[in-house]
Short mmCIF file of C-alpha atoms and ligand atoms in Angstrom, two decimals:
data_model
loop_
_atom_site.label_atom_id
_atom_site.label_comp_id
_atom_site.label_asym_id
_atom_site.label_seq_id
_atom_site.Cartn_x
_atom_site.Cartn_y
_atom_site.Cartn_z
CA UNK Z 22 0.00 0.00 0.00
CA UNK Z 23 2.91 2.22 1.08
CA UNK Z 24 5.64 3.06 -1.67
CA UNK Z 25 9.49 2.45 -0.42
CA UNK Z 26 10.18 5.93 -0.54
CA UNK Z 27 7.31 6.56 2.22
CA UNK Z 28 8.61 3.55 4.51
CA UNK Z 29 12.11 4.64 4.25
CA UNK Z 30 10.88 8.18 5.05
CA UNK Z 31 9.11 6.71 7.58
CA UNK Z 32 11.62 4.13 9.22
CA UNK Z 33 14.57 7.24 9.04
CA UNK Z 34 13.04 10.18 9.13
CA UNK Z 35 14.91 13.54 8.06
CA UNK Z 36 15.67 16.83 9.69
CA UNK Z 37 13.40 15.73 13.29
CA UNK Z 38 13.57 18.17 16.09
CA UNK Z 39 13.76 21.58 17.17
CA UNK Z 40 15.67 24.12 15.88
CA UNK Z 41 16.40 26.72 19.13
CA UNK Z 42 16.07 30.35 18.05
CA UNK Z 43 14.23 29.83 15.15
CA UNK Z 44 13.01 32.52 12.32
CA UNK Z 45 10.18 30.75 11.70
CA UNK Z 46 7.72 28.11 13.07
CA UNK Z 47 4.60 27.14 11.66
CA UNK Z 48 2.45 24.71 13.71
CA UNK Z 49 -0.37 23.04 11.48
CA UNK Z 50 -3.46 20.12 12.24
CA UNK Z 51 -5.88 18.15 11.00
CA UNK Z 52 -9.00 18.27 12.76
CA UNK Z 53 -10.37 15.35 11.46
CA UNK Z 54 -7.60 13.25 12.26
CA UNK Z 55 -5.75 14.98 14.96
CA UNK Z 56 -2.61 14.98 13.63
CA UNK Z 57 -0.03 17.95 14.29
CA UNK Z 58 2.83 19.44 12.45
CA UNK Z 59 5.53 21.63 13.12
CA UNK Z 60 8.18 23.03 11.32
CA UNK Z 61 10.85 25.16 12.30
CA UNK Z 62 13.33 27.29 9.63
CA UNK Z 63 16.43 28.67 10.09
CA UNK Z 64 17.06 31.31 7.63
CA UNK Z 65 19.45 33.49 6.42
CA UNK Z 66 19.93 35.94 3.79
CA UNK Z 67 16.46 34.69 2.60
CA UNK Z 68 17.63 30.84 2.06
CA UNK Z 69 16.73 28.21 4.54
CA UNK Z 70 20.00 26.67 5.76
CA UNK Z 71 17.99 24.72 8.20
CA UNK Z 72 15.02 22.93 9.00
CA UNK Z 73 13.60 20.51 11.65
CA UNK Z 74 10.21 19.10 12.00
CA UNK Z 75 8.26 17.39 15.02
CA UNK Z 76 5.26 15.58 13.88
CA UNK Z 77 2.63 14.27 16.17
CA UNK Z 78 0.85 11.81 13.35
CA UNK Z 79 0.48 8.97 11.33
CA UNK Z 80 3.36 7.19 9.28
CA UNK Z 81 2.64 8.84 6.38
CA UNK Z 82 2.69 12.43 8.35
CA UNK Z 83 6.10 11.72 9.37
CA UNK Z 84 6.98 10.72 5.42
CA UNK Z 85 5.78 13.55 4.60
CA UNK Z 86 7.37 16.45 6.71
CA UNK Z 87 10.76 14.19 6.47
CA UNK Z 88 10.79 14.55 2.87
CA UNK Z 89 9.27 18.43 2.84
CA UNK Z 90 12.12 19.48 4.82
CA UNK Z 91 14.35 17.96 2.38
CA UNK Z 92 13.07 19.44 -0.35
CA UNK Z 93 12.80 23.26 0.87
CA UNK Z 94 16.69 23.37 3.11
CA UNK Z 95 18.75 24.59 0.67
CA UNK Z 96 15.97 26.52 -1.12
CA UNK Z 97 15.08 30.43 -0.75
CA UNK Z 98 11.78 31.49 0.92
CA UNK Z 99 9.79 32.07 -2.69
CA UNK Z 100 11.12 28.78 -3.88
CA UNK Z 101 9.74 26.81 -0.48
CA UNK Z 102 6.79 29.17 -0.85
CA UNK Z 103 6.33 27.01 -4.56
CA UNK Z 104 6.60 23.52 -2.35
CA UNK Z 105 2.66 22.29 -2.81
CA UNK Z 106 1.64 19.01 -1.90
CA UNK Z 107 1.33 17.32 -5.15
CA UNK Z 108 5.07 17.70 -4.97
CA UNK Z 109 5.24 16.05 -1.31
CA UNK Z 110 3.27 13.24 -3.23
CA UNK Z 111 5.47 13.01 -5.93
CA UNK Z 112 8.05 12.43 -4.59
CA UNK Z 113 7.47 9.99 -2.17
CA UNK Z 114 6.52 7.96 -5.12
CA UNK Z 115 2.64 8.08 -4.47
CA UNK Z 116 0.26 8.01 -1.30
CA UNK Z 117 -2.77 6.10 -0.66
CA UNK Z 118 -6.01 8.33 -1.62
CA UNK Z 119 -7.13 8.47 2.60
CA UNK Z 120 -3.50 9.84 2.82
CA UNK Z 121 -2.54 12.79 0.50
CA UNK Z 122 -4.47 15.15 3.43
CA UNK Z 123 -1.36 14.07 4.89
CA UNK Z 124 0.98 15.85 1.99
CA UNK Z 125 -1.18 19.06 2.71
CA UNK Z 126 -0.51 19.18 5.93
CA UNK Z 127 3.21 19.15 5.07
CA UNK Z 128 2.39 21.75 2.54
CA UNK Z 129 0.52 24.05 5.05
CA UNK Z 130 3.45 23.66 8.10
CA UNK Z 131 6.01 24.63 5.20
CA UNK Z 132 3.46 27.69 4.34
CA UNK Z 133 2.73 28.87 8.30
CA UNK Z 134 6.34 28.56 9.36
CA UNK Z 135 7.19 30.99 6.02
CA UNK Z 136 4.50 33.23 7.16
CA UNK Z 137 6.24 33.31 10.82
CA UNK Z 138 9.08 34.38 9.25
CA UNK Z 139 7.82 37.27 7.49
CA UNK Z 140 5.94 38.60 10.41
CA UNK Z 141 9.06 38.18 12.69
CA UNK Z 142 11.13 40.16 9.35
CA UNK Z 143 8.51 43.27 9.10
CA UNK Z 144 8.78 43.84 12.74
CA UNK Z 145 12.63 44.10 12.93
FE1 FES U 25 -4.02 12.72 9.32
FE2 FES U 25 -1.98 11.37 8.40
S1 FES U 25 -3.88 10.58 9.09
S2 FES U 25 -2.05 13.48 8.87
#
């Protein structure tokens, strides 16, 4: 049911933690399935050189922040702003249809810790 991408993401998950004195933390859920998501972004000179995500979820939560992180560190704010969660999907190879709400929450803890940033930014 689960691609190998997804259990490997799973089983070793990327870039888990905190980050202290982050720029930006965005803290997301799912009512329906009380999941929670949160990522935190170190950034500077507009690129994230780092990331760290604490998911309280389901397997394919954790595949899914694991491989978001990995695909914004590295990247500038307007490129992670770009992540969506077709992408998430894509590249973990496919999720089951009761699981892509999964990928959006990955999108959407991406998009709120961006949005932390900013507001922490204009108020320097
Ligand atoms: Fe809700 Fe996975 S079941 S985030």
């Amino acid at each position: 049911m689960y691609s190998e991408k997804v259990m490997e993401h799973f089983s070793n998950p990327r870039n888990v933690g905190e980050l202290e004195n982050a720029d930006g933390v965005g803290e997301v859920g799912n009512a329906h399935c009380g999941d929670i998501m949160k990522i935190y972004l170190k950034v500077e000179n507009d690129v994230i050189v780092d990331v760290r995500f604490k998911t309280f979820g389901c397997g394919a939560a954790i595949a899914t922040s694991s491989i978001a992180t990995e695909m914004i560190k590295g990247k500038t704010i307007d490129e992670a702003l770009q992540l969506t969660n077709k992408a998430v999907v894509e590249a973990l190879d496919g999720l089951p249809a009761p699981k892509v709400h999964c990928s959006v929450l990955a999108e959407e803890a991406v998009k709120a810790a961006i949005e932390d940033y900013k507001n922490k930014q204009s108020k320097k």
